[in-house]
Amino acid sequence: MTIHNYLTEYAGLPVVDFPSKDLEKDRLARHERVAAPAGRPPGPPEPDHALAAGTADPSSVAWRLRVGSWEPEEVYEDYFARFLTEVDTTRITALVIGSWAEPVENSAESVRDLLVAHADRFPALRALFFGEIVLEEAEISWIQQCEVSSLLAAFPRLREFTVRGGTGLGFSGAGHAGLERLTVQTGGLPQGVVTWVLEADLPALTHLELWLGVDDYGRTTTLRGLAPLLSGTVLPALSSLGLRNADDTDALIEALSQAPVLARLGALDVSMGTLTEAGARTIIGAEAFRSLRRLDLRAHFLDAEVAEEVRAALPGVEVDLRDPREPDTYGGETYYYPVVTE
């Protein structure tokens, strides 16, 4: 499985597309298809009210920038320049960078460099999603990411940063003094990303979310490599931790059951992974999980009876056990996969 749907909200704001020529062409084509069965000329389409509202108050929405993935009609640099001209970017607080031209073939570097070069045009930016690309554009493991620390350096007032895609992804530098939320979405997480997080100066970081994924799609992160995080000796402000989309969730939960960091956390998210009854039994028997306020176990491989046992064992904890799944079976063998891999 992978990611099919575009965000409708980011950083607490509705997401609005700044229309590229490709998006506008698609919108007109949809309008004509709707009108055609009625046997009448399509006429002009309805105005894009969300775009109009966002243009009137650029701080009221999260702006998404994306062009057609394959042979777009508009060069990204021209599209970005038009955005700077048509929208008061000095008031934008949230930005979502979607597909650039051929994200499977082309690195995100050129888009990164555009943002860095024009950082002064976004003085109010507080939240940035870099690489919101869905299945119809590229598998998550096919996205050609890049070194992204220059984005953090260019926006010192950033509070939230999300990046999707682990291929070519890198962080470097000292850290970020104001960053409060960091999310790294991958089908396979490189250990180098984890090492940077553990060594960087991130004094304000309260929420860390890592999608671990599988070895076949680039994961080199190990439980041993996560040990400093689980020890609770790094990231002094951390109160919410997500270790999601893992192919070894049961082993991860075993490690967490003995991890000092749990005493500091209010929320733990190990959803979208491979939780089976073995991991559930660890949760049921471990005192450590009872200090949490919230435990997210969505997209698990538990039957209803075991799920109820987990809930009963954690009476003071909000436990999310939605979206039970069934394992795959091939040639008499049973396989458990995380939700997002390739």
Short mmCIF file of C-alpha atoms in Angstrom, two decimals:
data_model
loop_
_atom_site.label_atom_id
_atom_site.label_comp_id
_atom_site.label_asym_id
_atom_site.label_seq_id
_atom_site.Cartn_x
_atom_site.Cartn_y
_atom_site.Cartn_z
CA MET A 1 0.00 0.00 0.00
CA THR A 2 1.02 3.62 -0.34
CA ILE A 3 -0.38 7.15 -0.13
CA HIS A 4 -3.25 7.88 -2.50
CA ASN A 5 -4.82 11.09 -1.24
CA TYR A 6 -3.67 14.69 -1.10
CA LEU A 7 -3.78 16.55 2.19
CA THR A 8 -6.88 18.59 2.85
CA GLU A 9 -5.38 20.21 5.97
CA TYR A 10 -1.89 21.03 7.15
CA ALA A 11 -0.75 22.87 10.27
CA GLY A 12 -4.39 23.34 11.24
CA LEU A 13 -5.25 25.13 7.99
CA PRO A 14 -7.18 24.02 4.89
CA VAL A 15 -4.91 23.25 1.95
CA VAL A 16 -5.45 25.27 -1.23
CA ASP A 17 -3.67 24.64 -4.54
CA PHE A 18 -2.09 27.53 -6.34
CA PRO A 19 -3.13 26.42 -9.85
CA SER A 20 -0.45 25.46 -12.31
CA LYS A 21 -1.39 25.32 -15.99
CA ASP A 22 -1.76 21.55 -15.65
CA LEU A 23 -4.13 21.84 -12.66
CA GLU A 24 -6.22 24.49 -14.37
CA LYS A 25 -6.43 22.36 -17.50
CA ASP A 26 -7.63 19.41 -15.42
CA ARG A 27 -10.22 21.57 -13.67
CA LEU A 28 -11.66 22.76 -17.00
CA ALA A 29 -11.72 19.20 -18.33
CA ARG A 30 -13.67 18.00 -15.28
CA HIS A 31 -16.12 20.84 -15.73
CA GLU A 32 -16.69 19.92 -19.36
CA ARG A 33 -17.22 16.24 -18.51
CA VAL A 34 -19.88 17.15 -15.97
CA ALA A 35 -21.68 19.44 -18.43
CA ALA A 36 -21.51 17.13 -21.46
CA PRO A 37 -24.15 14.55 -20.40
CA ALA A 38 -26.73 17.30 -20.08
CA GLY A 39 -26.31 18.10 -23.80
CA ARG A 40 -25.56 21.73 -23.16
CA PRO A 41 -22.48 23.89 -23.72
CA PRO A 42 -20.30 23.77 -20.62
CA GLY A 43 -20.15 27.53 -20.09
CA PRO A 44 -17.63 29.03 -17.68
CA PRO A 45 -16.70 26.95 -14.62
CA GLU A 46 -17.60 28.01 -11.13
CA PRO A 47 -15.03 30.33 -9.59
CA ASP A 48 -12.54 28.67 -7.27
CA HIS A 49 -13.88 30.13 -4.03
CA ALA A 50 -11.17 28.51 -1.86
CA LEU A 51 -8.46 30.06 -4.02
CA ALA A 52 -10.17 33.43 -3.91
CA ALA A 53 -10.47 33.32 -0.13
CA GLY A 54 -6.83 32.31 0.22
CA THR A 55 -5.69 35.09 -2.08
CA ALA A 56 -7.69 37.61 -0.04
CA ASP A 57 -6.12 36.34 3.19
CA PRO A 58 -2.97 34.30 2.45
CA SER A 59 -2.53 33.45 6.14
CA SER A 60 -5.89 31.62 6.27
CA VAL A 61 -4.78 28.60 4.21
CA ALA A 62 -1.83 26.27 3.66
CA TRP A 63 -0.67 26.87 0.10
CA ARG A 64 0.21 23.85 -2.02
CA LEU A 65 2.56 24.24 -4.98
CA ARG A 66 2.63 21.39 -7.52
CA VAL A 67 2.92 20.94 -11.26
CA GLY A 68 2.15 17.96 -13.47
CA SER A 69 4.45 15.07 -12.69
CA TRP A 70 5.16 14.15 -16.31
CA GLU A 71 6.00 16.69 -18.99
CA PRO A 72 4.20 19.59 -17.28
CA GLU A 73 3.01 22.47 -19.40
CA GLU A 74 4.58 25.01 -17.04
CA VAL A 75 8.21 25.07 -15.97
CA TYR A 76 8.41 24.96 -12.17
CA GLU A 77 10.55 28.09 -11.99
CA ASP A 78 7.96 30.04 -14.01
CA TYR A 79 5.15 28.64 -11.89
CA PHE A 80 6.93 29.64 -8.68
CA ALA A 81 7.63 33.13 -10.03
CA ARG A 82 3.96 33.54 -10.87
CA PHE A 83 3.05 32.48 -7.33
CA LEU A 84 5.34 35.15 -5.89
CA THR A 85 3.64 37.72 -8.11
CA GLU A 86 0.00 36.76 -7.59
CA VAL A 87 -0.03 35.94 -3.86
CA ASP A 88 1.16 38.07 -0.95
CA THR A 89 3.67 35.51 0.28
CA THR A 90 4.74 37.72 3.19
CA ARG A 91 1.53 36.64 4.95
CA ILE A 92 1.80 32.89 4.30
CA THR A 93 2.25 30.77 7.42
CA ALA A 94 2.02 27.25 5.93
CA LEU A 95 3.39 25.91 2.65
CA VAL A 96 3.04 22.45 1.08
CA ILE A 97 5.47 21.60 -1.69
CA GLY A 98 3.90 18.96 -3.91
CA SER A 99 5.05 17.35 -7.12
CA TRP A 100 7.80 18.91 -9.20
CA ALA A 101 8.39 17.77 -12.76
CA GLU A 102 9.17 14.03 -12.89
CA PRO A 103 9.94 13.48 -9.18
CA VAL A 104 11.08 9.91 -9.95
CA GLU A 105 13.81 11.18 -12.28
CA ASN A 106 14.56 14.63 -10.87
CA SER A 107 15.83 15.46 -7.41
CA ALA A 108 14.04 17.95 -5.20
CA GLU A 109 17.22 20.06 -5.09
CA SER A 110 16.05 22.68 -7.59
CA VAL A 111 12.81 23.24 -5.68
CA ARG A 112 14.71 23.41 -2.40
CA ASP A 113 17.07 25.97 -3.88
CA LEU A 114 14.17 28.11 -5.11
CA LEU A 115 12.71 28.23 -1.61
CA VAL A 116 16.07 29.02 -0.04
CA ALA A 117 16.80 31.75 -2.58
CA HIS A 118 13.42 33.41 -1.92
CA ALA A 119 13.19 32.77 1.83
CA ASP A 120 12.93 36.50 2.46
CA ARG A 121 9.58 36.47 0.63
CA PHE A 122 8.13 34.19 3.36
CA PRO A 123 8.87 35.97 6.66
CA ALA A 124 5.75 34.57 8.36
CA LEU A 125 6.29 30.93 7.39
CA ARG A 126 5.86 28.58 10.35
CA ALA A 127 5.03 25.20 8.73
CA LEU A 128 6.58 23.54 5.68
CA PHE A 129 5.74 20.18 4.08
CA PHE A 130 8.42 19.30 1.53
CA GLY A 131 7.46 16.55 -0.91
CA GLU A 132 3.72 15.88 -0.63
CA ILE A 133 3.67 13.41 -3.51
CA VAL A 134 1.01 10.71 -3.90
CA LEU A 135 0.87 7.37 -5.71
CA GLU A 136 -0.32 8.68 -9.07
CA GLU A 137 2.84 10.83 -9.15
CA ALA A 138 5.38 8.46 -7.58
CA GLU A 139 5.73 5.63 -5.10
CA ILE A 140 7.10 6.96 -1.82
CA SER A 141 10.38 5.07 -2.26
CA TRP A 142 10.79 6.47 -5.78
CA ILE A 143 10.69 10.13 -4.73
CA GLN A 144 14.09 11.67 -5.33
CA GLN A 145 14.65 13.72 -2.19
CA CYS A 146 17.71 15.77 -1.27
CA GLU A 147 19.64 17.31 1.60
CA VAL A 148 17.05 19.47 3.38
CA SER A 149 18.90 21.18 6.21
CA SER A 150 19.35 24.32 4.12
CA LEU A 151 15.57 24.73 4.34
CA LEU A 152 15.72 24.68 8.13
CA ALA A 153 18.54 27.22 8.07
CA ALA A 154 16.66 29.47 5.63
CA PHE A 155 13.55 29.60 7.82
CA PRO A 156 14.69 30.13 11.41
CA ARG A 157 11.13 30.90 12.55
CA LEU A 158 9.81 27.55 11.33
CA ARG A 159 7.86 25.55 13.92
CA GLU A 160 6.82 22.49 11.90
CA PHE A 161 8.67 20.61 9.17
CA THR A 162 7.47 17.52 7.30
CA VAL A 163 9.34 15.73 4.54
CA ARG A 164 8.22 12.73 2.44
CA GLY A 165 10.58 10.32 0.70
CA GLY A 166 13.75 8.68 1.97
CA THR A 167 15.73 8.20 -1.26
CA GLY A 168 18.49 10.81 -1.26
CA LEU A 169 17.15 12.39 1.93
CA GLY A 170 19.72 13.97 4.20
CA PHE A 171 20.02 16.32 7.16
CA SER A 172 23.12 18.10 8.35
CA GLY A 173 24.05 21.11 10.41
CA ALA A 174 23.66 22.05 14.03
CA GLY A 175 19.87 21.83 14.29
CA HIS A 176 17.08 24.39 14.69
CA ALA A 177 16.35 26.43 17.78
CA GLY A 178 12.61 26.88 17.24
CA LEU A 179 11.42 23.69 15.54
CA GLU A 180 8.64 22.04 17.54
CA ARG A 181 7.37 19.32 15.19
CA LEU A 182 9.43 17.13 12.84
CA THR A 183 7.91 14.40 10.67
CA VAL A 184 9.87 12.19 8.26
CA GLN A 185 7.68 9.98 6.06
CA THR A 186 9.46 7.16 4.22
CA GLY A 187 9.00 3.63 2.95
CA GLY A 188 12.46 2.93 4.40
CA LEU A 189 14.24 5.30 6.79
CA PRO A 190 18.01 5.84 6.43
CA GLN A 191 19.95 5.60 9.70
CA GLY A 192 21.70 8.85 8.82
CA VAL A 193 18.47 10.76 9.33
CA VAL A 194 18.04 9.27 12.80
CA THR A 195 21.66 9.99 13.67
CA TRP A 196 21.21 13.65 12.76
CA VAL A 197 18.03 13.93 14.85
CA LEU A 198 19.80 12.40 17.85
CA GLU A 199 22.87 14.63 17.54
CA ALA A 200 21.30 17.91 16.41
CA ASP A 201 20.41 20.77 18.72
CA LEU A 202 16.60 20.72 18.75
CA PRO A 203 15.73 22.22 22.15
CA ALA A 204 12.10 23.08 21.30
CA LEU A 205 11.15 19.78 19.61
CA THR A 206 8.06 18.36 21.32
CA HIS A 207 6.84 16.02 18.54
CA LEU A 208 8.99 13.62 16.52
CA GLU A 209 7.46 11.26 13.97
CA LEU A 210 9.55 8.79 11.99
CA TRP A 211 8.17 6.36 9.40
CA LEU A 212 10.63 3.46 9.62
CA GLY A 213 9.51 1.29 6.69
CA VAL A 214 11.33 -1.78 5.39
CA ASP A 215 14.86 -2.75 4.38
CA ASP A 216 13.91 -3.42 0.75
CA TYR A 217 12.93 0.23 0.29
CA GLY A 218 15.88 1.90 1.93
CA ARG A 219 15.55 1.33 5.66
CA THR A 220 18.90 1.13 7.41
CA THR A 221 17.57 2.33 10.78
CA THR A 222 17.93 -0.33 13.47
CA LEU A 223 16.65 -0.69 17.01
CA ARG A 224 20.24 -0.24 18.16
CA GLY A 225 20.41 2.99 16.19
CA LEU A 226 17.30 4.21 17.99
CA ALA A 227 18.74 3.42 21.43
CA PRO A 228 19.75 7.01 22.35
CA LEU A 229 16.20 8.14 21.55
CA LEU A 230 14.65 5.37 23.65
CA SER A 231 17.01 6.17 26.52
CA GLY A 232 15.38 9.57 26.96
CA THR A 233 18.73 11.37 27.09
CA VAL A 234 18.19 13.42 23.92
CA LEU A 235 15.54 15.92 22.75
CA PRO A 236 14.80 17.47 26.15
CA ALA A 237 11.34 18.85 25.26
CA LEU A 238 10.01 15.69 23.60
CA SER A 239 6.51 14.71 24.74
CA SER A 240 5.07 13.00 21.63
CA LEU A 241 6.84 10.24 19.71
CA GLY A 242 5.80 8.41 16.56
CA LEU A 243 7.71 5.34 15.36
CA ARG A 244 5.28 4.46 12.62
CA ASN A 245 5.06 2.24 9.56
CA ALA A 246 7.63 -0.25 10.91
CA ASP A 247 8.12 -3.79 9.68
CA ASP A 248 9.23 -4.89 13.17
CA THR A 249 6.59 -3.30 15.40
CA ASP A 250 6.51 -6.19 17.90
CA ALA A 251 10.27 -5.90 18.49
CA LEU A 252 9.95 -2.12 18.68
CA ILE A 253 7.26 -2.42 21.34
CA GLU A 254 9.43 -4.84 23.31
CA ALA A 255 12.21 -2.24 23.29
CA LEU A 256 9.79 0.55 24.22
CA SER A 257 8.43 -1.46 27.15
CA GLN A 258 11.82 -1.04 28.83
CA ALA A 259 12.65 2.42 27.48
CA PRO A 260 13.13 5.32 29.90
CA VAL A 261 11.75 7.76 27.31
CA LEU A 262 8.20 6.49 27.91
CA ALA A 263 8.14 8.17 31.31
CA ARG A 264 8.52 11.53 29.52
CA LEU A 265 5.87 10.96 26.87
CA GLY A 266 2.21 11.83 26.83
CA ALA A 267 1.61 10.32 23.38
CA LEU A 268 3.12 7.33 21.59
CA ASP A 269 2.28 6.37 18.01
CA VAL A 270 3.33 2.97 16.64
CA SER A 271 0.56 2.79 14.06
CA MET A 272 0.67 1.64 10.42
CA GLY A 273 3.15 -1.10 11.27
CA THR A 274 3.07 -4.84 11.91
CA LEU A 275 1.61 -5.16 15.40
CA THR A 276 0.53 -8.74 16.11
CA GLU A 277 -0.64 -10.55 19.22
CA ALA A 278 2.97 -10.90 20.43
CA GLY A 279 3.37 -7.12 20.58
CA ALA A 280 -0.06 -6.73 22.14
CA ARG A 281 0.89 -9.15 24.93
CA THR A 282 3.96 -7.03 25.65
CA ILE A 283 1.77 -3.93 25.95
CA ILE A 284 -0.70 -5.74 28.22
CA GLY A 285 2.03 -6.93 30.57
CA ALA A 286 4.19 -3.81 30.71
CA GLU A 287 3.70 -1.11 33.30
CA ALA A 288 5.48 1.47 31.14
CA PHE A 289 2.59 2.00 28.70
CA ARG A 290 0.13 2.85 31.50
CA SER A 291 1.73 6.25 32.08
CA LEU A 292 0.75 7.46 28.59
CA ARG A 293 -2.24 9.63 27.84
CA ARG A 294 -2.59 8.35 24.28
CA LEU A 295 -1.39 5.23 22.44
CA ASP A 296 -1.98 4.96 18.68
CA LEU A 297 -2.04 1.38 17.36
CA ARG A 298 -4.06 1.91 14.19
CA ALA A 299 -3.70 -0.49 11.25
CA HIS A 300 -2.78 -3.51 13.37
CA PHE A 301 -3.06 -7.30 12.98
CA LEU A 302 -5.07 -8.03 16.14
CA ASP A 303 -8.37 -9.82 16.43
CA ALA A 304 -11.20 -8.15 18.32
CA GLU A 305 -10.66 -10.16 21.50
CA VAL A 306 -6.99 -9.24 21.85
CA ALA A 307 -7.75 -5.60 21.00
CA GLU A 308 -10.23 -5.49 23.89
CA GLU A 309 -7.61 -6.99 26.20
CA VAL A 310 -5.25 -4.14 25.28
CA ARG A 311 -7.91 -1.58 26.08
CA ALA A 312 -8.73 -3.25 29.41
CA ALA A 313 -5.06 -3.29 30.41
CA LEU A 314 -4.74 0.49 29.86
CA PRO A 315 -7.82 1.97 31.54
CA GLY A 316 -6.45 5.51 31.81
CA VAL A 317 -5.04 5.64 28.30
CA GLU A 318 -6.79 6.68 25.10
CA VAL A 319 -5.99 3.73 22.83
CA ASP A 320 -6.68 3.95 19.10
CA LEU A 321 -7.25 0.50 17.63
CA ARG A 322 -9.00 1.39 14.41
CA ASP A 323 -8.35 -0.18 11.03
CA PRO A 324 -7.58 -3.84 11.79
CA ARG A 325 -5.89 -5.62 8.87
CA GLU A 326 -5.35 -9.17 7.65
CA PRO A 327 -1.88 -10.46 6.74
CA ASP A 328 -1.01 -11.55 3.22
CA THR A 329 -0.63 -15.24 2.43
CA TYR A 330 1.49 -16.62 -0.41
CA GLY A 331 2.35 -20.27 -0.96
CA GLY A 332 1.24 -21.21 2.51
CA GLU A 333 3.40 -18.51 4.15
CA THR A 334 2.00 -15.54 6.09
CA TYR A 335 3.46 -12.05 5.65
CA TYR A 336 2.95 -8.89 7.69
CA TYR A 337 3.70 -5.61 5.90
CA PRO A 338 3.54 -2.02 7.14
CA VAL A 339 0.97 0.22 5.48
CA VAL A 340 3.36 2.34 3.37
CA THR A 341 6.34 0.65 1.74
CA GLU A 342 7.08 1.23 -1.93
#
